[in-house]
Amino acid sequence: MGEREEVDYRTIQTRHGKEAEDAILRVLRAGASYTMGDEVKGFEEQFTRFLGAGVAVGVTHCTAALELSAALCRVGQGDEVIVPAHTFVSSAVAFARRGAKIVWADIDPDARVMSIDTVAPLVTERTRVIVAVHLMGLTVDMDPILELAGERNIRVVEDCAQAPGARYRGRQVGTLGDFGCFSFHTQKNMTTLGEGGMLVVRDEETATVVKKLRWMGNWQFEGERERYWEPSMANLVCGLEGEWPYNFCLSEFNAAVGQVELKRLDGVNADRQQQAKVLMEGLADVEELSFQKVGPGCEHVYHMMPVKYDGARSGKTRSDLIGLLYNEYGIKCYVHYMPLYRFDLFRAMGCDGADCPVTDEYYDSMYGYPWWSNMSDELLERFIASTREACIRLRG
Ligand SMILES: *Cc1c(COP(=O)(O)O)cnc(C)c1O
């Protein structure tokens, strides 16, 4: 290999196309309020149609969707919420903020996301919500969890930030539990560029509650008014008893881009699945490496491409492998997600008690490739050849 040419996840290509640029300019030139108009409405309608079930409500980001879910689940002091520790911070904070006790769920050793086996032993009389995170793009095996939740009157919130468009037994994620939370942040499989999110609820009635909470309680007056300025220009209502409203409004620019990008989502996911197949097949014979196992009825849309490295036999760690891949092959791999209970933030907030040996072991032995859709065959080949060579070198 000649010059060491570095590749990291910021090497993202095809962030958006001409159609997204046109959409932004169209909104800009229309000169309306730039927020909460026809674009948001259109995006919500299209997303609902795409899911084929539920009702989608546009929000600022997935964190907002999770916060609203926590409010709608009436989570409060004394409640327990089951959350995988192997996830992004928002999945837990939305519930912890309301005074709930976070009960950390371990991950399945093969799928490396939560499962009925890791969740069931944690359920108590106080369990109010189970947060199912389709992490890395792999759907959680939902049916047994939904069944348990149904029997025990527990709400299920799906964190779909990393798996938009993934199907579980033929149904879209986000339509399986009580609430589905989506992120369209720049780095996700589908982006509205910058920020964006969607909360999916089961019925119109709940969607109306969400809409009242979404913009500080602003809501139209009931019936006709004789004078538009009386009793005031705007009306404020309480969407949900005992809950203050938020400002989680989505901008028209994001919603316009969202309509464009939604059309590309299935293609982007298919692309990522094909890339993952090439990479996994190319490395199948390297015995130190293993990949997330996709169980029956589940789908993986490969938001990320995580790999477990088992170097025990040669006394090597994943850090040895990452260091070698970076220093000698210019491939900047990453590690995700440190169990949340290990962070200062969660320790300081009293959320550090956990019994998640699989999560701990997995986090300490995993790495992920720089990853986006539409990667070149050459780059994938480089990942495969470099990784194989690095693993062999580490055998010593
Ligand atoms: C990105 C992400 C979020 C937060 O999404 P935002 O839109 O940035 O608020 C939540 N959960 C998971 C699993 C994520 O990856």
Short mmCIF file of N, CA and C and ligand atoms in Angstrom, two decimals, residues 60-66 86-91 133-136 159-162 181-185 188 194-197 303-304 337, ligand 1:
data_model
loop_
_atom_site.label_atom_id
_atom_site.label_comp_id
_atom_site.label_asym_id
_atom_site.label_seq_id
_atom_site.Cartn_x
_atom_site.Cartn_y
_atom_site.Cartn_z
N THR A 60 -38.80 17.84 17.01
CA THR A 60 -37.44 18.37 16.81
C THR A 60 -36.39 17.29 16.59
N HIS A 61 -36.48 16.23 17.39
CA HIS A 61 -35.50 15.14 17.31
C HIS A 61 -36.03 13.94 18.08
N CYS A 62 -35.31 12.86 18.02
CA CYS A 62 -35.75 11.63 18.68
C CYS A 62 -35.79 11.80 20.19
N THR A 63 -34.87 12.59 20.73
CA THR A 63 -34.87 12.84 22.16
C THR A 63 -36.21 13.44 22.60
N ALA A 64 -36.74 14.35 21.79
CA ALA A 64 -38.05 14.95 22.08
C ALA A 64 -39.15 13.89 22.03
N ALA A 65 -39.05 12.99 21.05
CA ALA A 65 -40.05 11.92 20.94
C ALA A 65 -40.02 11.02 22.17
N LEU A 66 -38.81 10.75 22.66
CA LEU A 66 -38.67 9.92 23.86
C LEU A 66 -39.23 10.65 25.09
N HIS A 86 -26.65 -0.61 26.81
CA HIS A 86 -25.91 -0.53 25.55
C HIS A 86 -26.76 0.26 24.55
N THR A 87 -26.74 1.60 24.70
CA THR A 87 -27.53 2.46 23.83
C THR A 87 -27.04 3.89 23.95
N PHE A 88 -27.65 4.76 23.14
CA PHE A 88 -27.35 6.19 23.21
C PHE A 88 -28.04 6.78 24.45
N VAL A 89 -27.44 7.81 25.00
CA VAL A 89 -27.86 8.40 26.26
C VAL A 89 -29.35 8.75 26.33
N SER A 90 -29.93 9.22 25.23
CA SER A 90 -31.31 9.70 25.25
C SER A 90 -32.32 8.63 25.65
N SER A 91 -32.05 7.37 25.29
CA SER A 91 -33.00 6.29 25.57
C SER A 91 -33.31 6.22 27.06
N VAL A 133 -34.72 -0.81 22.26
CA VAL A 133 -33.85 -0.05 21.35
C VAL A 133 -33.36 -0.97 20.23
N HIS A 134 -33.73 -0.63 19.01
CA HIS A 134 -33.29 -1.42 17.85
C HIS A 134 -31.89 -0.94 17.48
N LEU A 135 -30.92 -1.31 18.31
CA LEU A 135 -29.60 -0.70 18.23
C LEU A 135 -28.79 -1.20 17.03
N MET A 136 -28.00 -0.33 16.48
CA MET A 136 -27.14 -0.57 15.32
C MET A 136 -27.95 -0.78 14.04
N ASP A 159 -37.31 2.68 20.58
CA ASP A 159 -36.34 3.66 20.13
C ASP A 159 -35.82 3.18 18.77
N CYS A 160 -36.35 3.82 17.72
CA CYS A 160 -36.07 3.40 16.33
C CYS A 160 -35.02 4.30 15.68
N ALA A 161 -34.30 5.08 16.48
CA ALA A 161 -33.37 6.07 15.93
C ALA A 161 -32.39 5.45 14.94
N GLN A 162 -32.00 4.20 15.20
CA GLN A 162 -30.98 3.58 14.36
C GLN A 162 -31.57 2.59 13.35
N CYS A 181 -40.18 6.02 18.35
CA CYS A 181 -39.41 7.27 18.34
C CYS A 181 -38.32 7.19 17.27
N PHE A 182 -38.34 8.17 16.37
CA PHE A 182 -37.41 8.18 15.23
C PHE A 182 -36.51 9.41 15.26
N SER A 183 -35.28 9.24 14.78
CA SER A 183 -34.34 10.35 14.66
C SER A 183 -33.95 10.54 13.20
N PHE A 184 -33.89 11.80 12.79
CA PHE A 184 -33.40 12.11 11.44
C PHE A 184 -32.16 13.00 11.53
N HIS A 185 -31.38 12.79 12.58
CA HIS A 185 -30.10 13.48 12.75
C HIS A 185 -29.21 13.17 11.55
N LYS A 188 -27.90 9.56 10.86
CA LYS A 188 -28.75 8.37 10.83
C LYS A 188 -28.99 7.88 9.39
N GLY A 194 -29.20 17.83 9.77
CA GLY A 194 -29.10 18.49 11.07
C GLY A 194 -29.91 17.74 12.10
N GLU A 195 -31.10 18.26 12.39
CA GLU A 195 -31.98 17.64 13.38
C GLU A 195 -33.31 17.27 12.75
N GLY A 196 -34.03 16.41 13.44
CA GLY A 196 -35.38 16.04 13.01
C GLY A 196 -35.79 14.78 13.72
N GLY A 197 -37.10 14.61 13.91
CA GLY A 197 -37.58 13.40 14.57
C GLY A 197 -39.05 13.19 14.36
N HIS A 303 -27.31 0.43 10.48
CA HIS A 303 -26.93 1.81 10.76
C HIS A 303 -25.43 1.85 11.05
N MET A 304 -24.98 0.83 11.74
CA MET A 304 -23.55 0.70 12.01
C MET A 304 -23.11 -0.72 11.66
N TYR A 337 -21.51 1.11 22.23
CA TYR A 337 -21.79 2.23 23.09
C TYR A 337 -21.33 1.82 24.47
C1 LIG B 1 -29.36 9.23 17.81
C2 LIG B 1 -30.11 8.46 18.82
C3 LIG B 1 -31.07 9.06 19.65
C4 LIG B 1 -31.28 10.53 19.71
O1 LIG B 1 -31.69 11.07 18.51
P1 LIG B 1 -31.74 12.66 18.32
O2 LIG B 1 -32.60 12.83 17.11
O3 LIG B 1 -30.34 13.11 18.12
O4 LIG B 1 -32.35 13.25 19.53
C5 LIG B 1 -31.78 8.26 20.51
N1 LIG B 1 -31.57 6.94 20.58
C6 LIG B 1 -30.65 6.32 19.81
C7 LIG B 1 -30.48 4.84 19.91
C8 LIG B 1 -29.88 7.07 18.91
O5 LIG B 1 -28.96 6.46 18.17
#
